[in-house]
Amino acid sequence: MFTWLKDKLFSTTPPEFNPAWESTLDQNLAVWHTLQERERSKLRQRIADFLDTKSFEGCNGLEVTQDMKLVIAAMACMLVVNSSAKAFPLCDTILVYPDKFTKTIKVPGPGGTIQEQQIIASGESWSALYGSASGGPVILSWRDVEAAAHGLTNGRNVVHHEFAHQLDALDGAMDGAPNLPDRTTAQEWRQVFTREYSHLRRDLAHRVPTFIHPYGATSPAEFFAVATEHYFANPAEFQARHPDLFTQLHAFYNPSETQSGSTS
């Protein structure tokens, strides 16, 4: 009766990427055309692993199709395609809404009180929401996912954003500083991100136009997630406008290059 579960838990055979999935990604993910074959090869295995270890649930009557799962998996795995670590171990479920959804957040009220407020959201990461590494689902609006997949969101990408939060949570603190390899790297990260975050808040306070989306000024955690969106969507312009920030993110998302001393 439980043979399938035993096989799942103890199997050492990696899941396989179905060749039929290639056409789905070709048709539904604009960035797929820009990737070199070496990148695609690594990403295919990451996608297969992701789909094998995560469950998807539709909300508000949405039926999550295999094509939808593929698009979400591919975008999420771009964040970890160059890492050897297990992908997003704190997340085991992705909840998908047809469109934006309402969520409740807690905000400071008068006299030191905490009040609940309803907001409209396109995504949510529960580990990020509760500031812990206890795990939980990632919640996404399919309309926003689909628009990002086709490059229609001016650089915003809800999948990259929410799964960046998942990476941030791995060290047990949701603070915009993910798990970094050593103390020196962590210190450099803190210096650069603190400075850039302060500059963004200052520019917005003085109504100076910014390249980084204003939502990044909400908190250090949101700054990291928004910066991640820009890094993957507009790398050349991001590097030109924020070279130090780009360097930190490039090292984080390409650890093998950093270890070998290459930045090409």
Tab-separated table of C-alpha atoms in Angstrom:
chain	number	residue	atom	x	y	z
A	1	MET	CA	0.000	0.000	0.000
A	2	PHE	CA	2.780	2.437	0.861
A	3	THR	CA	5.285	1.178	-1.692
A	4	TRP	CA	5.039	4.384	-3.735
A	5	LEU	CA	5.806	6.505	-0.658
A	6	LYS	CA	8.778	4.347	0.273
A	7	ASP	CA	10.099	4.609	-3.265
A	8	LYS	CA	9.672	8.384	-3.164
A	9	LEU	CA	11.460	8.835	0.147
A	10	PHE	CA	14.384	6.531	-0.489
A	11	SER	CA	14.902	6.828	-4.231
A	12	THR	CA	18.352	8.031	-5.292
A	13	THR	CA	17.346	8.487	-8.924
A	14	PRO	CA	16.928	12.192	-9.756
A	15	PRO	CA	13.626	13.166	-11.379
A	16	GLU	CA	13.748	13.601	-15.130
A	17	PHE	CA	12.842	16.630	-17.213
A	18	ASN	CA	10.130	15.619	-19.655
A	19	PRO	CA	11.238	16.644	-23.189
A	20	ALA	CA	7.646	17.687	-23.915
A	21	TRP	CA	8.044	20.493	-21.378
A	22	GLU	CA	10.543	22.258	-23.635
A	23	SER	CA	7.888	23.565	-26.030
A	24	THR	CA	5.808	24.852	-23.114
A	25	LEU	CA	8.717	26.932	-21.848
A	26	ASP	CA	9.535	28.063	-25.389
A	27	GLN	CA	6.007	29.386	-25.834
A	28	ASN	CA	5.265	30.731	-22.363
A	29	LEU	CA	8.530	32.044	-20.924
A	30	ALA	CA	10.132	34.900	-22.842
A	31	VAL	CA	13.515	34.623	-21.133
A	32	TRP	CA	13.892	30.969	-22.140
A	33	HIS	CA	14.950	32.100	-25.626
A	34	THR	CA	17.809	34.178	-24.199
A	35	LEU	CA	19.454	31.383	-22.204
A	36	GLN	CA	22.505	29.524	-23.435
A	37	GLU	CA	22.204	25.752	-23.718
A	38	ARG	CA	24.502	25.282	-20.723
A	39	GLU	CA	22.124	27.371	-18.612
A	40	ARG	CA	19.080	25.571	-19.965
A	41	SER	CA	20.599	22.204	-19.161
A	42	LYS	CA	21.144	23.119	-15.511
A	43	LEU	CA	17.740	24.734	-15.296
A	44	ARG	CA	15.969	21.673	-16.700
A	45	GLN	CA	17.221	19.523	-13.825
A	46	ARG	CA	16.324	22.175	-11.266
A	47	ILE	CA	12.810	22.391	-12.703
A	48	ALA	CA	12.390	18.626	-12.525
A	49	ASP	CA	13.548	18.612	-8.893
A	50	PHE	CA	11.233	21.512	-8.032
A	51	LEU	CA	8.173	19.847	-9.541
A	52	ASP	CA	9.053	16.597	-7.790
A	53	THR	CA	9.261	18.157	-4.313
A	54	LYS	CA	6.624	20.919	-4.337
A	55	SER	CA	2.853	20.690	-4.484
A	56	PHE	CA	0.577	23.201	-6.205
A	57	GLU	CA	-2.931	24.160	-5.142
A	58	GLY	CA	-5.372	26.380	-7.015
A	59	CYS	CA	-7.403	28.922	-5.046
A	60	ASN	CA	-10.744	30.608	-5.781
A	61	GLY	CA	-11.632	27.930	-8.308
A	62	LEU	CA	-8.404	28.076	-10.311
A	63	GLU	CA	-7.198	24.807	-11.838
A	64	VAL	CA	-3.403	24.785	-11.860
A	65	THR	CA	-2.286	23.133	-15.097
A	66	GLN	CA	1.029	21.455	-15.805
A	67	ASP	CA	1.990	24.390	-18.023
A	68	MET	CA	1.388	26.820	-15.154
A	69	LYS	CA	3.489	24.691	-12.811
A	70	LEU	CA	6.305	24.650	-15.360
A	71	VAL	CA	6.358	28.420	-15.768
A	72	ILE	CA	6.391	29.008	-12.009
A	73	ALA	CA	9.054	26.355	-11.449
A	74	ALA	CA	11.290	27.734	-14.194
A	75	MET	CA	11.179	31.296	-12.899
A	76	ALA	CA	11.744	30.226	-9.299
A	77	CYS	CA	14.655	27.984	-10.235
A	78	MET	CA	16.475	30.792	-12.041
A	79	LEU	CA	17.393	32.011	-8.559
A	80	VAL	CA	19.111	28.741	-7.637
A	81	VAL	CA	20.262	27.359	-10.990
A	82	ASN	CA	23.916	28.005	-10.090
A	83	SER	CA	23.661	26.667	-6.551
A	84	SER	CA	24.314	23.110	-5.433
A	85	ALA	CA	22.061	23.430	-2.385
A	86	LYS	CA	18.557	22.006	-2.175
A	87	ALA	CA	16.100	24.435	-3.740
A	88	PHE	CA	13.813	26.320	-1.357
A	89	PRO	CA	13.647	23.749	1.455
A	90	LEU	CA	11.311	25.936	3.540
A	91	CYS	CA	8.584	25.873	0.893
A	92	ASP	CA	6.639	22.732	0.098
A	93	THR	CA	3.435	24.235	-1.329
A	94	ILE	CA	2.635	26.928	-3.887
A	95	LEU	CA	-0.874	28.376	-3.708
A	96	VAL	CA	-2.009	30.016	-6.937
A	97	TYR	CA	-4.863	32.535	-7.196
A	98	PRO	CA	-6.372	33.578	-10.540
A	99	ASP	CA	-5.577	37.241	-9.855
A	100	LYS	CA	-4.514	39.529	-7.049
A	101	PHE	CA	-5.887	38.581	-3.655
A	102	THR	CA	-6.642	40.197	-0.316
A	103	LYS	CA	-4.399	39.552	2.646
A	104	THR	CA	-4.289	40.851	6.198
A	105	ILE	CA	-1.201	42.557	7.579
A	106	LYS	CA	-0.454	44.036	10.981
A	107	VAL	CA	0.522	47.693	11.170
A	108	PRO	CA	1.395	50.057	14.038
A	109	GLY	CA	-1.623	51.862	15.466
A	110	PRO	CA	-2.091	54.770	17.870
A	111	GLY	CA	-0.677	54.457	21.356
A	112	GLY	CA	1.638	51.601	20.468
A	113	THR	CA	-1.196	49.305	19.415
A	114	ILE	CA	-1.067	46.839	16.533
A	115	GLN	CA	-3.911	46.941	14.045
A	116	GLU	CA	-4.909	44.671	11.180
A	117	GLN	CA	-5.181	46.080	7.677
A	118	GLN	CA	-6.490	44.543	4.454
A	119	ILE	CA	-4.328	45.000	1.365
A	120	ILE	CA	-4.386	43.730	-2.217
A	121	ALA	CA	-1.367	41.577	-3.088
A	122	SER	CA	0.078	39.693	-6.051
A	123	GLY	CA	2.231	37.430	-3.902
A	124	GLU	CA	3.150	36.371	-0.409
A	125	SER	CA	5.864	34.250	1.168
A	126	TRP	CA	4.842	32.870	4.526
A	127	SER	CA	8.338	32.447	5.880
A	128	ALA	CA	8.874	36.070	4.933
A	129	LEU	CA	5.555	37.166	6.369
A	130	TYR	CA	6.168	35.731	9.803
A	131	GLY	CA	9.870	36.491	9.939
A	132	SER	CA	10.868	32.929	10.739
A	133	ALA	CA	12.427	29.946	9.052
A	134	SER	CA	9.640	27.578	10.016
A	135	GLY	CA	8.485	27.144	6.439
A	136	GLY	CA	5.198	27.678	4.708
A	137	PRO	CA	3.629	28.181	1.301
A	138	VAL	CA	4.377	30.730	-1.360
A	139	ILE	CA	1.218	32.394	-2.671
A	140	LEU	CA	1.062	33.810	-6.207
A	141	SER	CA	-1.363	35.604	-8.504
A	142	TRP	CA	-1.377	33.742	-11.816
A	143	ARG	CA	-2.259	36.882	-13.760
A	144	ASP	CA	0.901	38.540	-12.434
A	145	VAL	CA	2.997	35.411	-12.966
A	146	GLU	CA	1.838	35.138	-16.577
A	147	ALA	CA	2.503	38.810	-17.287
A	148	ALA	CA	6.027	38.507	-15.877
A	149	ALA	CA	6.650	35.338	-17.883
A	150	HIS	CA	5.860	37.226	-21.094
A	151	GLY	CA	7.955	40.248	-20.084
A	152	LEU	CA	4.986	42.587	-19.717
A	153	THR	CA	5.608	43.913	-16.200
A	154	ASN	CA	8.418	46.445	-16.677
A	155	GLY	CA	10.872	44.307	-14.763
A	156	ARG	CA	8.606	43.252	-11.908
A	157	ASN	CA	8.463	39.519	-11.261
A	158	VAL	CA	6.340	38.198	-8.422
A	159	VAL	CA	7.932	34.730	-8.600
A	160	HIS	CA	11.464	36.079	-8.272
A	161	HIS	CA	10.292	38.380	-5.489
A	162	GLU	CA	8.584	35.782	-3.328
A	163	PHE	CA	11.241	33.114	-3.775
A	164	ALA	CA	13.939	35.665	-2.926
A	165	HIS	CA	12.137	35.941	0.413
A	166	GLN	CA	12.432	32.170	0.736
A	167	LEU	CA	16.203	32.409	0.274
A	168	ASP	CA	16.366	35.261	2.766
A	169	ALA	CA	14.636	33.096	5.373
A	170	LEU	CA	17.160	30.261	5.209
A	171	ASP	CA	19.416	31.735	7.898
A	172	GLY	CA	16.480	32.136	10.276
A	173	ALA	CA	16.153	35.915	9.946
A	174	MET	CA	14.080	37.837	7.428
A	175	ASP	CA	16.325	40.893	7.222
A	176	GLY	CA	17.497	41.272	3.632
A	177	ALA	CA	20.740	39.400	4.319
A	178	PRO	CA	20.502	35.776	3.185
A	179	ASN	CA	22.787	32.961	4.225
A	180	LEU	CA	26.273	34.037	3.092
A	181	PRO	CA	29.442	31.914	2.954
A	182	ASP	CA	31.655	33.773	5.434
A	183	ARG	CA	31.899	36.767	7.760
A	184	THR	CA	33.786	38.969	5.300
A	185	THR	CA	31.177	38.428	2.596
A	186	ALA	CA	28.397	39.124	5.093
A	187	GLN	CA	30.053	42.375	6.206
A	188	GLU	CA	30.466	43.577	2.626
A	189	TRP	CA	26.848	42.676	1.903
A	190	ARG	CA	25.612	44.607	4.940
A	191	GLN	CA	27.653	47.676	4.020
A	192	VAL	CA	26.475	47.793	0.421
A	193	PHE	CA	22.835	46.943	1.086
A	194	THR	CA	22.540	49.322	4.045
A	195	ARG	CA	23.989	52.172	1.978
A	196	GLU	CA	21.853	51.467	-1.084
A	197	TYR	CA	18.697	51.021	0.985
A	198	SER	CA	19.332	54.349	2.731
A	199	HIS	CA	19.926	56.073	-0.611
A	200	LEU	CA	16.646	54.731	-1.986
A	201	ARG	CA	14.692	55.964	1.033
A	202	ARG	CA	16.421	59.359	0.847
A	203	ASP	CA	15.726	59.768	-2.874
A	204	LEU	CA	12.074	58.850	-2.448
A	205	ALA	CA	11.724	61.274	0.465
A	206	HIS	CA	13.039	64.041	-1.812
A	207	ARG	CA	10.900	62.883	-4.754
A	208	VAL	CA	13.940	61.950	-6.817
A	209	PRO	CA	13.143	59.372	-9.546
A	210	THR	CA	14.730	56.003	-8.815
A	211	PHE	CA	15.644	52.975	-10.901
A	212	ILE	CA	14.870	50.622	-8.016
A	213	HIS	CA	11.139	50.236	-7.482
A	214	PRO	CA	9.849	52.279	-4.503
A	215	TYR	CA	8.447	49.157	-2.843
A	216	GLY	CA	12.036	48.255	-2.054
A	217	ALA	CA	12.073	51.060	0.512
A	218	THR	CA	9.471	49.258	2.642
A	219	SER	CA	12.043	47.231	4.601
A	220	PRO	CA	15.483	45.630	4.130
A	221	ALA	CA	13.768	42.320	3.319
A	222	GLU	CA	11.678	43.938	0.577
A	223	PHE	CA	14.739	45.787	-0.702
A	224	PHE	CA	16.551	42.479	-1.260
A	225	ALA	CA	13.518	40.954	-2.994
A	226	VAL	CA	13.002	43.977	-5.266
A	227	ALA	CA	16.727	44.186	-6.059
A	228	THR	CA	16.574	40.522	-7.056
A	229	GLU	CA	13.778	41.332	-9.514
A	230	HIS	CA	15.909	44.041	-11.128
A	231	TYR	CA	18.998	41.819	-11.214
A	232	PHE	CA	17.253	39.197	-13.323
A	233	ALA	CA	15.050	41.504	-15.414
A	234	ASN	CA	17.419	44.360	-16.308
A	235	PRO	CA	20.970	43.224	-15.476
A	236	ALA	CA	22.844	45.612	-17.783
A	237	GLU	CA	21.013	48.738	-16.648
A	238	PHE	CA	21.061	47.576	-13.041
A	239	GLN	CA	24.832	47.114	-13.188
A	240	ALA	CA	25.301	50.549	-14.758
A	241	ARG	CA	23.160	52.333	-12.170
A	242	HIS	CA	24.007	50.324	-9.052
A	243	PRO	CA	27.359	48.584	-9.683
A	244	ASP	CA	28.120	47.720	-6.048
A	245	LEU	CA	24.667	46.277	-5.461
A	246	PHE	CA	24.868	44.336	-8.710
A	247	THR	CA	28.241	42.878	-7.695
A	248	GLN	CA	26.842	41.580	-4.405
A	249	LEU	CA	23.829	39.983	-6.066
A	250	HIS	CA	25.908	38.519	-8.879
A	251	ALA	CA	28.202	36.822	-6.378
A	252	PHE	CA	25.220	35.515	-4.421
A	253	TYR	CA	23.366	34.105	-7.424
A	254	ASN	CA	26.537	32.810	-9.129
A	255	PRO	CA	28.605	31.295	-6.297
A	256	SER	CA	30.624	29.012	-8.588
A	257	GLU	CA	31.880	32.011	-10.572
A	258	THR	CA	32.890	33.773	-7.373
A	259	GLN	CA	34.777	30.727	-6.110
A	260	SER	CA	36.662	30.361	-9.390
A	261	GLY	CA	37.491	34.054	-9.510
A	262	SER	CA	35.540	34.654	-12.723
A	263	THR	CA	32.914	37.352	-13.240
A	264	SER	CA	32.264	36.832	-16.933
